[in-house]
Coordinates of C-alpha atoms in Angstrom, one line a residue:
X1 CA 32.5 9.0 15.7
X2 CA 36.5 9.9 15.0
X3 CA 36.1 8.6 11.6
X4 CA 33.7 9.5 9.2
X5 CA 31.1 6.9 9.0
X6 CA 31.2 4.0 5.9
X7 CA 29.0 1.5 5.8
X8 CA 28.7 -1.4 3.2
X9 CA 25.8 -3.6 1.8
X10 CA 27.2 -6.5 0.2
X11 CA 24.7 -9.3 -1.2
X12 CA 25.4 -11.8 -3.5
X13 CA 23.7 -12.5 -6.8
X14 CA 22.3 -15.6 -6.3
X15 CA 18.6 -14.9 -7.1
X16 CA 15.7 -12.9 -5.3
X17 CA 16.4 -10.9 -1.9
X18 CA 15.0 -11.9 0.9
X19 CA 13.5 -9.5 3.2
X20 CA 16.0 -10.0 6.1
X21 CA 19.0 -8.8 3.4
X22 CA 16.2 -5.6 3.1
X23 CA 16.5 -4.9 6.5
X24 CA 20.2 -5.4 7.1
X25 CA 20.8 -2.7 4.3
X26 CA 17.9 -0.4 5.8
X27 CA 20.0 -0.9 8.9
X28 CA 23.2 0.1 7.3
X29 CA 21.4 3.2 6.0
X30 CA 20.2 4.5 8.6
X31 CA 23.1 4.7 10.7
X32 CA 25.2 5.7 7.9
X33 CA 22.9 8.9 7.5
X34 CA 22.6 9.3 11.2
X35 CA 26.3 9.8 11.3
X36 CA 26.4 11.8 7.8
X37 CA 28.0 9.0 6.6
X38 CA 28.4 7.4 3.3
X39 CA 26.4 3.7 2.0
X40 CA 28.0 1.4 -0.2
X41 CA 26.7 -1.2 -2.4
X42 CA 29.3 -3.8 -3.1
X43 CA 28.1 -7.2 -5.2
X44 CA 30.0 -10.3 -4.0
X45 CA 29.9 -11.8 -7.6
X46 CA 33.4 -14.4 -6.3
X47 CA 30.9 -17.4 -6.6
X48 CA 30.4 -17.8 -10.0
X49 CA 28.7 -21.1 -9.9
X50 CA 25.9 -19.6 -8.0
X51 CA 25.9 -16.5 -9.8
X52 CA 22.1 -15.8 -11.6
X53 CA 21.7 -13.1 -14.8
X54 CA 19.4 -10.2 -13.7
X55 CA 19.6 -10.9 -10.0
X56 CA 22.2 -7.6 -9.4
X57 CA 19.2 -5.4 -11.3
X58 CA 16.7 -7.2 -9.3
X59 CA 18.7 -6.2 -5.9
X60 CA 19.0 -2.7 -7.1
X61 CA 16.0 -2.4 -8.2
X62 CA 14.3 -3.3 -4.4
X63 CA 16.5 -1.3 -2.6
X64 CA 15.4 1.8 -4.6
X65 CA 12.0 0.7 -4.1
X66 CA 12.4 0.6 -0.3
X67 CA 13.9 3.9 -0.6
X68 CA 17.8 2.8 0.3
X69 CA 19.5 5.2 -1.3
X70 CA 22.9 4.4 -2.0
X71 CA 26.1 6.7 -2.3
X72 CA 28.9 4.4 -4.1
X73 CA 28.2 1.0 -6.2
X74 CA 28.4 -0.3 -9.3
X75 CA 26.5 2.3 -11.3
X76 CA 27.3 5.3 -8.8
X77 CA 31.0 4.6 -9.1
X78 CA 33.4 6.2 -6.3
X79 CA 36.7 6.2 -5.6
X80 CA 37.2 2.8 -4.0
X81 CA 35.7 0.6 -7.0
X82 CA 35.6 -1.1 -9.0
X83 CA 32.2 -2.3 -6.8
X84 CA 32.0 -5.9 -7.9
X85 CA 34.3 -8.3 -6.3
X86 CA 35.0 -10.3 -9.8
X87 CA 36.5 -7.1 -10.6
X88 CA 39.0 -6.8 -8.0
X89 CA 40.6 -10.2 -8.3
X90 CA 44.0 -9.2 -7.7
X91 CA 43.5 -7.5 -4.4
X92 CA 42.4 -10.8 -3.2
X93 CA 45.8 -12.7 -5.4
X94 CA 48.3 -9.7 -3.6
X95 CA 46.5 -10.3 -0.1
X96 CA 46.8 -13.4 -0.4
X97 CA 50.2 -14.1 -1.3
X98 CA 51.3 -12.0 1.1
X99 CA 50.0 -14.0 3.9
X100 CA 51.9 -17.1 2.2
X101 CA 54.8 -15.4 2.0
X102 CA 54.7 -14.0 5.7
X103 CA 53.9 -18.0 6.5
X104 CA 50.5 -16.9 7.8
X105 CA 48.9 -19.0 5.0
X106 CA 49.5 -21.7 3.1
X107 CA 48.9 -23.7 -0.7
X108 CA 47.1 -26.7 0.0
X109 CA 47.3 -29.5 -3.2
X110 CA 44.8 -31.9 -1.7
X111 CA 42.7 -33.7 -3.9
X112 CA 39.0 -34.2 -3.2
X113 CA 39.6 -37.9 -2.8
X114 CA 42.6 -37.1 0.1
X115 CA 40.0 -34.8 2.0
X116 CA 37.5 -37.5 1.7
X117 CA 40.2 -39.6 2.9
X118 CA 41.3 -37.6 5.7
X119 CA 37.6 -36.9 7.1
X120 CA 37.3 -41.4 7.2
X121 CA 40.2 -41.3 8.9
X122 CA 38.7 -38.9 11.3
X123 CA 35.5 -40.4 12.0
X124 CA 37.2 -43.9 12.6
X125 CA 38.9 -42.5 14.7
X126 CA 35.8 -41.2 16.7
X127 CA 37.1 -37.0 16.0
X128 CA 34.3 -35.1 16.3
X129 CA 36.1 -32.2 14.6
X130 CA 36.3 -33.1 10.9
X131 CA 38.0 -29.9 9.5
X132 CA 41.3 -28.9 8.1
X133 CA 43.3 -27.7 10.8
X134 CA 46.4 -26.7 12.9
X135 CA 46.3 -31.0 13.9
X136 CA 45.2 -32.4 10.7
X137 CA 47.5 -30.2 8.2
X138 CA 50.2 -31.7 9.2
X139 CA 49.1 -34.9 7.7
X140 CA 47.9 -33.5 4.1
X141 CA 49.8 -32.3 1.1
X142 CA 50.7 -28.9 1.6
X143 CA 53.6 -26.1 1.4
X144 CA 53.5 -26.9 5.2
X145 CA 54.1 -30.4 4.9
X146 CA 56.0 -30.6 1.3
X147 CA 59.7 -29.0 0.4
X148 CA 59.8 -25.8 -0.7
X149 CA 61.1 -27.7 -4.5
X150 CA 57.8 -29.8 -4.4
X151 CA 55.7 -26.9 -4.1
X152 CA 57.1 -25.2 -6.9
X153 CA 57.4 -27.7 -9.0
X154 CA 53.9 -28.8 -8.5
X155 CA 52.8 -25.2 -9.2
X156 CA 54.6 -25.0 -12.3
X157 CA 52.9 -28.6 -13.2
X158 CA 49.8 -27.1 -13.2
X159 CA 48.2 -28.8 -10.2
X160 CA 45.4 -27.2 -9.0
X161 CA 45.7 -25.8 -5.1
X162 CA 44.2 -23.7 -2.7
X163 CA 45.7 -20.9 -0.3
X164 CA 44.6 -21.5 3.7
X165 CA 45.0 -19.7 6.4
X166 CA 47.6 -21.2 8.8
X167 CA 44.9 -20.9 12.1
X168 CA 46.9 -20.0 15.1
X169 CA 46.5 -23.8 17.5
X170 CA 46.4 -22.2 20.9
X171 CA 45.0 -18.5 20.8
X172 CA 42.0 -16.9 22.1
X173 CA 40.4 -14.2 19.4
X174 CA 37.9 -11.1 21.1
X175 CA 35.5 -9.6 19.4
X176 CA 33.3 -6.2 20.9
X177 CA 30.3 -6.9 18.5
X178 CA 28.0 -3.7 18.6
X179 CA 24.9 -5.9 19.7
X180 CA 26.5 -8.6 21.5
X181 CA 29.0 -7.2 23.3
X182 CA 31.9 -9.6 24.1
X183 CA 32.7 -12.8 21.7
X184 CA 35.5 -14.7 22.8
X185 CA 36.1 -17.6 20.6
X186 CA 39.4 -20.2 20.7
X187 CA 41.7 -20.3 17.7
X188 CA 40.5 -24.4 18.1
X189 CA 37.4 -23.7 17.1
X190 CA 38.3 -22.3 13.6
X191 CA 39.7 -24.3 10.9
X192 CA 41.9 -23.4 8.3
X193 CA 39.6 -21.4 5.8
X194 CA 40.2 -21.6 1.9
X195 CA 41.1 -18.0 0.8
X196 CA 42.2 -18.3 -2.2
X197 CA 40.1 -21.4 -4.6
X198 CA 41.4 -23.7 -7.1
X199 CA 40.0 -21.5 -10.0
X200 CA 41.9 -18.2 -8.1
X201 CA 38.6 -16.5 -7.0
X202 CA 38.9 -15.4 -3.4
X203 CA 36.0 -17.1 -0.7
X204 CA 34.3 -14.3 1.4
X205 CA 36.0 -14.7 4.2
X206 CA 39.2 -13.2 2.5
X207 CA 37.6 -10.8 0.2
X208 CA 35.0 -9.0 2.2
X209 CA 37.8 -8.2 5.3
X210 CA 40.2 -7.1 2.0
X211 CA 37.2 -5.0 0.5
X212 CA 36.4 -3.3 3.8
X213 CA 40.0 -2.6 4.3
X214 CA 40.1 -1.0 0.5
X215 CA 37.3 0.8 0.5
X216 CA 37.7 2.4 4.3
X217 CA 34.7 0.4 5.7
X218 CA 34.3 1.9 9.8
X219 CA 31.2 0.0 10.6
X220 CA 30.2 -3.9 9.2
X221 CA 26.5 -4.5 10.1
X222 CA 25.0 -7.7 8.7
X223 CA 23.2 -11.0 9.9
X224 CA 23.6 -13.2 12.5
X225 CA 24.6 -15.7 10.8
X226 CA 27.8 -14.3 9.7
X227 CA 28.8 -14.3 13.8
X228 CA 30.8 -17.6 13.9
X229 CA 32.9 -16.2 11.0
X230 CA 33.9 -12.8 12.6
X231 CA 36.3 -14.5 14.9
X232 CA 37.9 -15.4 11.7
X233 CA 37.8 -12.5 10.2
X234 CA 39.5 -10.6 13.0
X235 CA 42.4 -13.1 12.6
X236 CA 42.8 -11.8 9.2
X237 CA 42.9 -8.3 10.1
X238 CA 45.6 -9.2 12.4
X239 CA 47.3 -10.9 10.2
X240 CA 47.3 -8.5 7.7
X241 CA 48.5 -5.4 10.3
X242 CA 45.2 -3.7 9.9
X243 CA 44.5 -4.3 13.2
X244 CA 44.1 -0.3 14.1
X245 CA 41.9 -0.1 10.8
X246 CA 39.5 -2.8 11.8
X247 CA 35.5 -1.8 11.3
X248 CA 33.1 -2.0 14.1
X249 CA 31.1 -5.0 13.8
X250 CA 27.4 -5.2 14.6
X251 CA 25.1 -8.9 13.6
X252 CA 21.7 -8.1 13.5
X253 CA 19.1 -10.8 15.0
X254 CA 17.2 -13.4 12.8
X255 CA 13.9 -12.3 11.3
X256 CA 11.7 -15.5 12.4
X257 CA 9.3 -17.4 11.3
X258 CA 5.7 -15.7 12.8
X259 CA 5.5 -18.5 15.4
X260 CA 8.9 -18.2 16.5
X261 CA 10.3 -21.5 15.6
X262 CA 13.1 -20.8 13.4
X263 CA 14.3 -18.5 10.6
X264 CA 12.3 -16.6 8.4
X265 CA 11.8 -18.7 4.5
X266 CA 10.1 -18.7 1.6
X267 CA 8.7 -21.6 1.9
X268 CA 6.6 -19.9 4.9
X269 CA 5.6 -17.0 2.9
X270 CA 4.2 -19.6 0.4
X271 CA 2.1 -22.0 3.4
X272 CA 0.8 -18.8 5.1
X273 CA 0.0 -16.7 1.8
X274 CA 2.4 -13.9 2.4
X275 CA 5.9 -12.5 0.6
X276 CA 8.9 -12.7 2.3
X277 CA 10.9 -10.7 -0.6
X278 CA 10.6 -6.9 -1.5
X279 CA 9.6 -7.2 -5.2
X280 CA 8.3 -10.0 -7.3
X281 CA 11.0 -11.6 -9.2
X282 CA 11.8 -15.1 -11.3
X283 CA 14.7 -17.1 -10.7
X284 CA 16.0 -20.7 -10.8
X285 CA 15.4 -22.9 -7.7
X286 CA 18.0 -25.5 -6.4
X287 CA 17.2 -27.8 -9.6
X288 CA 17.5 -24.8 -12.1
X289 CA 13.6 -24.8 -12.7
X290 CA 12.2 -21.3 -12.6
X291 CA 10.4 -20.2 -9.7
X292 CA 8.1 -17.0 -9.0
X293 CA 9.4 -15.4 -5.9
X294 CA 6.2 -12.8 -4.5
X295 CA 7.1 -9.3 -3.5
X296 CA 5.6 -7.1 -1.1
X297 CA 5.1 -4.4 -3.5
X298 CA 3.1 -6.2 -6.0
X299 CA 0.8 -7.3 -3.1
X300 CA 0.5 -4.0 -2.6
X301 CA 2.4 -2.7 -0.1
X302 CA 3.6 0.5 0.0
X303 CA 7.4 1.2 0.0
X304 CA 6.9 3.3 2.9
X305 CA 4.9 1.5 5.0
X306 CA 7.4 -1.4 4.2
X307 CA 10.3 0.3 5.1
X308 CA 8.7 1.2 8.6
X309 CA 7.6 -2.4 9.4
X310 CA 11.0 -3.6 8.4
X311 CA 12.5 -1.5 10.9
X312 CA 11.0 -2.2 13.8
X313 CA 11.1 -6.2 13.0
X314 CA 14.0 -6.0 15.7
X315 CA 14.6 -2.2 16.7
X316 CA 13.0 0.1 18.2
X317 CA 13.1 3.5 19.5
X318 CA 12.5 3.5 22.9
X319 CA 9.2 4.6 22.7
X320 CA 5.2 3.6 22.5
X321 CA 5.4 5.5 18.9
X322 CA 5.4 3.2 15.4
X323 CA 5.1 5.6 12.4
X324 CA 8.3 6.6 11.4
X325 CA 9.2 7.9 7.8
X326 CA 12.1 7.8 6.5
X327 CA 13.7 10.9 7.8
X328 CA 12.4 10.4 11.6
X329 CA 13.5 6.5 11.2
X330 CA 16.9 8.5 10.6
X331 CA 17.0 10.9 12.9
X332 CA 15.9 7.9 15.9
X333 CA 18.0 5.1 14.5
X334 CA 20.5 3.4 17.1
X335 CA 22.7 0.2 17.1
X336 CA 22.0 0.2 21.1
X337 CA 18.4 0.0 20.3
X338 CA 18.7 -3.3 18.0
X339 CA 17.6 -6.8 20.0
X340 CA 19.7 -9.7 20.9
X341 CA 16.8 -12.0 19.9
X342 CA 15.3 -12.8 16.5
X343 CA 12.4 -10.7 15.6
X344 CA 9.2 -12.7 14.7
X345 CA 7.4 -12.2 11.5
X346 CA 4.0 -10.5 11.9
X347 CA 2.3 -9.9 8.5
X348 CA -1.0 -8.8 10.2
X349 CA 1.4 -5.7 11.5
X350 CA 2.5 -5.0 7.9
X351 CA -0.9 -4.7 7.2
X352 CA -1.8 -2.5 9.7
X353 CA 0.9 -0.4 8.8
X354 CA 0.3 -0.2 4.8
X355 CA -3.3 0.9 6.6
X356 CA -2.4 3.6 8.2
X357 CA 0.4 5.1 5.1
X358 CA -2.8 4.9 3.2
X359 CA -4.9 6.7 5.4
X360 CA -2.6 9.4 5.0
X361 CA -1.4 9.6 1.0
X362 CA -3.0 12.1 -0.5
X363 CA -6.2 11.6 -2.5
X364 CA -4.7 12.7 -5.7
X365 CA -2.2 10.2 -5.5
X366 CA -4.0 7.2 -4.9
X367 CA -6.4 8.6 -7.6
X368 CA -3.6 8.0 -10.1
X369 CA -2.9 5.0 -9.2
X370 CA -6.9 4.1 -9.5
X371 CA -6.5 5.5 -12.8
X372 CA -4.1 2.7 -14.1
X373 CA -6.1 0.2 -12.8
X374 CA -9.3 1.7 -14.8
X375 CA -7.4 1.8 -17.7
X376 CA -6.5 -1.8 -17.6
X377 CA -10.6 -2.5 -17.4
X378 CA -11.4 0.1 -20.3
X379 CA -13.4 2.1 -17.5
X380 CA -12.9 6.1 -17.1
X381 CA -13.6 8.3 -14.7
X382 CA -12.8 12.3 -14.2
X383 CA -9.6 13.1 -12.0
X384 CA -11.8 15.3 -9.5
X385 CA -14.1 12.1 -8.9
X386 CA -11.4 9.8 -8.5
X387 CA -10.3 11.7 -5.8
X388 CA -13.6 11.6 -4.4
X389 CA -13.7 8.0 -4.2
X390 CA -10.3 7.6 -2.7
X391 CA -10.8 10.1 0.0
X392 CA -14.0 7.8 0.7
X393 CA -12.6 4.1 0.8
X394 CA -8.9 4.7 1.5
X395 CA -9.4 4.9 5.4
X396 CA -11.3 1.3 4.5
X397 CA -8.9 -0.5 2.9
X398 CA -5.6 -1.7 3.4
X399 CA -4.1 -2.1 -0.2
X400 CA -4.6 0.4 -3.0
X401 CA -6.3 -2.4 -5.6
X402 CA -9.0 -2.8 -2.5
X403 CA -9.8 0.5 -3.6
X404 CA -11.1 -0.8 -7.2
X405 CA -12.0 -4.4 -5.6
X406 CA -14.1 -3.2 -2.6
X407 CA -15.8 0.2 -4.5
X408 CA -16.3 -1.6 -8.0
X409 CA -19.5 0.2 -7.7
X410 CA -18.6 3.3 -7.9
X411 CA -17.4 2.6 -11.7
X412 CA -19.3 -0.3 -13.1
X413 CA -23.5 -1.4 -12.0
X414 CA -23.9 -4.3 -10.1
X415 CA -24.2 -7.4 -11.5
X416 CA -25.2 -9.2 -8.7
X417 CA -25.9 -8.7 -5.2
X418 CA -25.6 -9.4 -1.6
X419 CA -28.2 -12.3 -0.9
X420 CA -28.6 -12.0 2.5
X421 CA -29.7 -8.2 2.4
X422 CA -31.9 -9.1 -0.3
X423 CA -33.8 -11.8 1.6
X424 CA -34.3 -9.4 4.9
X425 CA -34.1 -6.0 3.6
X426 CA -35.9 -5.8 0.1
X427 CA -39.6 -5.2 1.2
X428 CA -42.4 -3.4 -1.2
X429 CA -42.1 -0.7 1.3
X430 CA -38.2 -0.3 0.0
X431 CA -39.4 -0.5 -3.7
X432 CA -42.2 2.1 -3.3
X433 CA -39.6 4.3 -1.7
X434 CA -36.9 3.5 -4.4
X435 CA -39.3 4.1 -7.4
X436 CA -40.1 7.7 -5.9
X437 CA -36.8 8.8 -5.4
X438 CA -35.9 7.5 -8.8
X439 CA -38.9 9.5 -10.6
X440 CA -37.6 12.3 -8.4
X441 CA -33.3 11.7 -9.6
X442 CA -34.8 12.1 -13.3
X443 CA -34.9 15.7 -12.1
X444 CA -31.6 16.1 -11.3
X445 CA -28.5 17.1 -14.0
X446 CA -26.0 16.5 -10.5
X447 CA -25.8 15.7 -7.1
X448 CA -24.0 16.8 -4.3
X449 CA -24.1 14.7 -1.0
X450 CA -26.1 17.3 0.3
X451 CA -28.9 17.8 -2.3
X452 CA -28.8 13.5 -2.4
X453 CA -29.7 14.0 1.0
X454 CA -32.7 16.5 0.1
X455 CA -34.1 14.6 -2.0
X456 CA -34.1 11.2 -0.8
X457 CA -35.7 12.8 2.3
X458 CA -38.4 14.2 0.3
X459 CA -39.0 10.5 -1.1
X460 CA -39.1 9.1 2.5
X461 CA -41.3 11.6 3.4
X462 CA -43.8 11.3 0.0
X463 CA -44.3 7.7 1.6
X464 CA -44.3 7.8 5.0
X465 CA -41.6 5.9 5.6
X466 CA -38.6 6.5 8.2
X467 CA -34.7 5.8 6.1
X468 CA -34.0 3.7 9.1
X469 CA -36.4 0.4 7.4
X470 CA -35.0 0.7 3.9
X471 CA -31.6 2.4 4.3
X472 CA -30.0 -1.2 3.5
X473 CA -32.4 -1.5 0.6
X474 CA -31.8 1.4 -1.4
X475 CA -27.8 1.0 -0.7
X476 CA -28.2 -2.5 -2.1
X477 CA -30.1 -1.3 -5.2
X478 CA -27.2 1.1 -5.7
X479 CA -24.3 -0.8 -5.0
X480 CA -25.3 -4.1 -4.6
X481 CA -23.8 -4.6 -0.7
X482 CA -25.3 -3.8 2.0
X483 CA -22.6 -1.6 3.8
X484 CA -19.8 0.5 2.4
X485 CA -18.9 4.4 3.1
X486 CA -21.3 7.8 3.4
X487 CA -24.8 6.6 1.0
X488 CA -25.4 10.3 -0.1
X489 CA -21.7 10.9 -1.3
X490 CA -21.2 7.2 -3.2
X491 CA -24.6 8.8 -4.6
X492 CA -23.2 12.1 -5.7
X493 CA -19.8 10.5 -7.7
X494 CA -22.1 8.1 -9.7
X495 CA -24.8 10.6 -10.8
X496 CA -28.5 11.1 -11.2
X497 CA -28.4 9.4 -14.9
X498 CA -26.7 6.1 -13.5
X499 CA -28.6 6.0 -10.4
X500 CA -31.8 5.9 -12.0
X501 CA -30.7 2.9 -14.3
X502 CA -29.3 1.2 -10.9
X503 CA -32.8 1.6 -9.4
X504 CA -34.6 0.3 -11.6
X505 CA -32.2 -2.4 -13.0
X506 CA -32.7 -3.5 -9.1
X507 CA -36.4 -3.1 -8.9
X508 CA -36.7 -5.4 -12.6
X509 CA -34.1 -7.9 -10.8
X510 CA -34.7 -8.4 -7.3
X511 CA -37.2 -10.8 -5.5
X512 CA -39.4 -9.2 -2.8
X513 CA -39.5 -10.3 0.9
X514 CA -42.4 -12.6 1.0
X515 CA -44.5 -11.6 4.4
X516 CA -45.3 -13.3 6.7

């Protein structure tokens, strides 16, 4: 790189962030950090009609939680802030005016009736193209079309206007986009874009290529769906003579719905029970009525295991490998290794990924976080057997709460259990087995999975009886299931005492097999 690298996030704070905004500032931070470069967070705050209170803190709040670290923003500071665009207003104003005053833009005074007008006129006239541009200008009231005396008198009236850019007619714009390669668009194509709104607030097409000029952006890597627009916004570098200073541009590929059929929404996390945003949060929805928006961490994902599915939902490294923390994700990350084509969502992936980050947290970890959960129940257990039961369950489960939901037994006595292993399984040959081996627990101040071992075996062997006919039994009494991890160690965290009362709780409860 000749420069040093400077890469930008810029969301707006219009309500909850959607997963695909996730990834494109995941993407931005990797290859800033590749390149020893430097993240920005800049909030695009010009749209104040959309704007929604606590939706900056909620997009802050996710990155850190997908571990995005960034380097300038609004609460880091740096020297190109301030880092909200309502706070830079007159950059936009002095931009702006200059492309007036260079005749490269324009004040338009049209009302919304004229436009309305203008787009009838259009459409009787069979136009296909309904914009405001290099053929329709001339017909509308403008500085282009007015005297220079009208348009300063109707600026000193009062009269609301807009600045435009004045769209060359005839002129083919190129663009090298990072994933695309070559974009060649025709200056006919674009129309001439508001920069400057009634209420003086800049759109985004002026203040993003302004910004990035500012604040000595080198690389712009966002969505797909800003594409169309970069044709646009390389006009504006032109016209502006930052031609030399123009960033690289890169538009990442649309995250898809899981059957491929269109992009990614919410409305698809909701219909197939997944989330489709980082972190839960509540905002208004297009009729200003609150709406819960699910996040994958309070389903239970871990940010880690996150932040590697995200990555990979349209790169990857080249390889048949798929765990990648942080660092490695850093060390591998490529723009030549992003797709062309949208990346399907596949939550059964995410899952299998939060799997295997579980597998591999440490026990003591997960222990704490058990901990919590007990706490909310008024149940206790000692640190040291916490641990126990997470390095037991954690390789079967794919969120942490399954580690409560699926080993509830290890805390609490059942209070029901598994019917079917009841009906085949719980024989008198089980109970006889059962009783000795309780009479022989009452023995016992602890247990190890070893001495568990010893002296169920001496039980089994007191009654003549192999462990393979009454295994299932004498895990049911215990835990009320018929399967879960190693019998002897789920025997050694819960204790002689409690076993006993499990035993014979199950022996007073349970129905016998009827013979045949």
């Amino acid at each position: 790189m000749d420069k040093a690298v400077r890469v930008r996030f810029a969301p707006s704070p219009t309500g909850a962030l959607h997963i695909g905004g996730v990834r494109t500032a995941l993407y931005n931070f990797l290859f800033a950090k590749r390149h020893g470069g430097q993240m920005v967070l800049r909030i695009e705050d010009t749209d104040q009609k959309r704007w929604v209170a606590g939706a900056e803190e909620y997009i802050k709040e996710a990155l850190d939680w997908a571990g995005i670290q960034v380097d300038e923003g609004p609460e880091q500071g740096g020297e190109y802030g301030p880092y909200r665009q309502s706070d830079r207003k007159e950059h936009y104003q002095r931009y702006a005016q200059q492309l007036v005053d260079e005749g490269k833009a324009y004040y338009a005074f049209d009302t919304a009736e004229e436009l309305s007008a203008m787009r009838e006129r259009l459409t009787a006239a069979k136009v296909s193209n309904l914009t405001y541009n290099a053929i329709t200008r001339v017909q509308m009231r403008n500085s282009l079309t007015l005297s220079p005396e009208e348009v300063k008198a109707l600026i000193e009236e009062g009269t609301p206007y807009v600045i435009r850019l004045k769209v060359p007619r005839k002129e083919e714009i190129r663009l090298n986009d990072m994933v695309r390669d070559w974009v060649v668009v025709h200056s006919s194509a674009i129309d001439d874009k508001v920069l400057i709104k009634a209420d003086g607030m800049p759109t985004y097409h002026l203040a993003n290529v302004v910004d990035d000029y500012l604040m000595k952006i080198t690389h712009v890597i966002r969505g797909e769906e800003w594409l169309p627009s970069a044709p646009l916004h390389v006009l504006l570098y032109k016209f502006l003579g930052w031609e030399e200073q123009m960033p690289h541009f890169a538009h990442l590929p649309l995250l898809l719905k899981p059957d491929g059929n269109g992009k990614l929404s919410k409305r698809d996390g909701d219909k197939h029970g997944f989330p489709v945003f980082p972190i839960q949060g509540e905002f208004p929805d297009k009729e200003g009525n609150r709406e819960l928006f699910n996040g994958f961490r309070e389903a239970g994902y871990l940010p880690d295991a996150f932040t590697n599915f995200l990555a990979f939902l349209g790169w990857n490294p080249g390889t048949e490998e798929e765990i990648f923390d942080m660092q490695k994700l850093i060390d591998s990350f490529s723009i030549d290794r992003v797709s062309k084509a949208g990346a399907k969502f596949d939550i059964t992936k995410a899952n299998w990924y939060n799997q295997q980050y579980l597998k591999n947290r440490s026990n003591d970890g997960l222990a704490a976080h058990l901990s919590e959960i007990l706490e909310d129940k008024a149940l206790t257990m000692g640190p040291g057997q916490l641990e126990k039961v997470c390095a037991l369950m954690k390789e079967r489960v794919t969120f942490p709460i399954e580690i409560w939901s699926k080993g509830q037994y290890f805390f609490e006595a059942p209070s029901d259990y598994d019917k079917k292993v009841v009906k085949k399984k719980w024989t008198e040959e089980a109970v006889m087995v059962l009783d000795s081996l309780k009479e022989k627990l009452k023995n016992e101040k602890e247990l190890t999975a070893e001495s568990a071992k010893s002296t169920l075996d001496i039980a089994l062997e007191e009654k003549g009886v192999g462990l393979g006919k009454v295994m299932q039994a004498i895990r049911l009494a215990i835990t009320g299931v018929g399967g879960g991890p190693d019998l002897m160690e789920i025997m050694s965290i819960i204790g002689p005492e409690k076993l006993v009362q499990r035993i014979q709780q199950a022996i007073d409860t349970l129905p016998l097999k009827q013979t045949q």
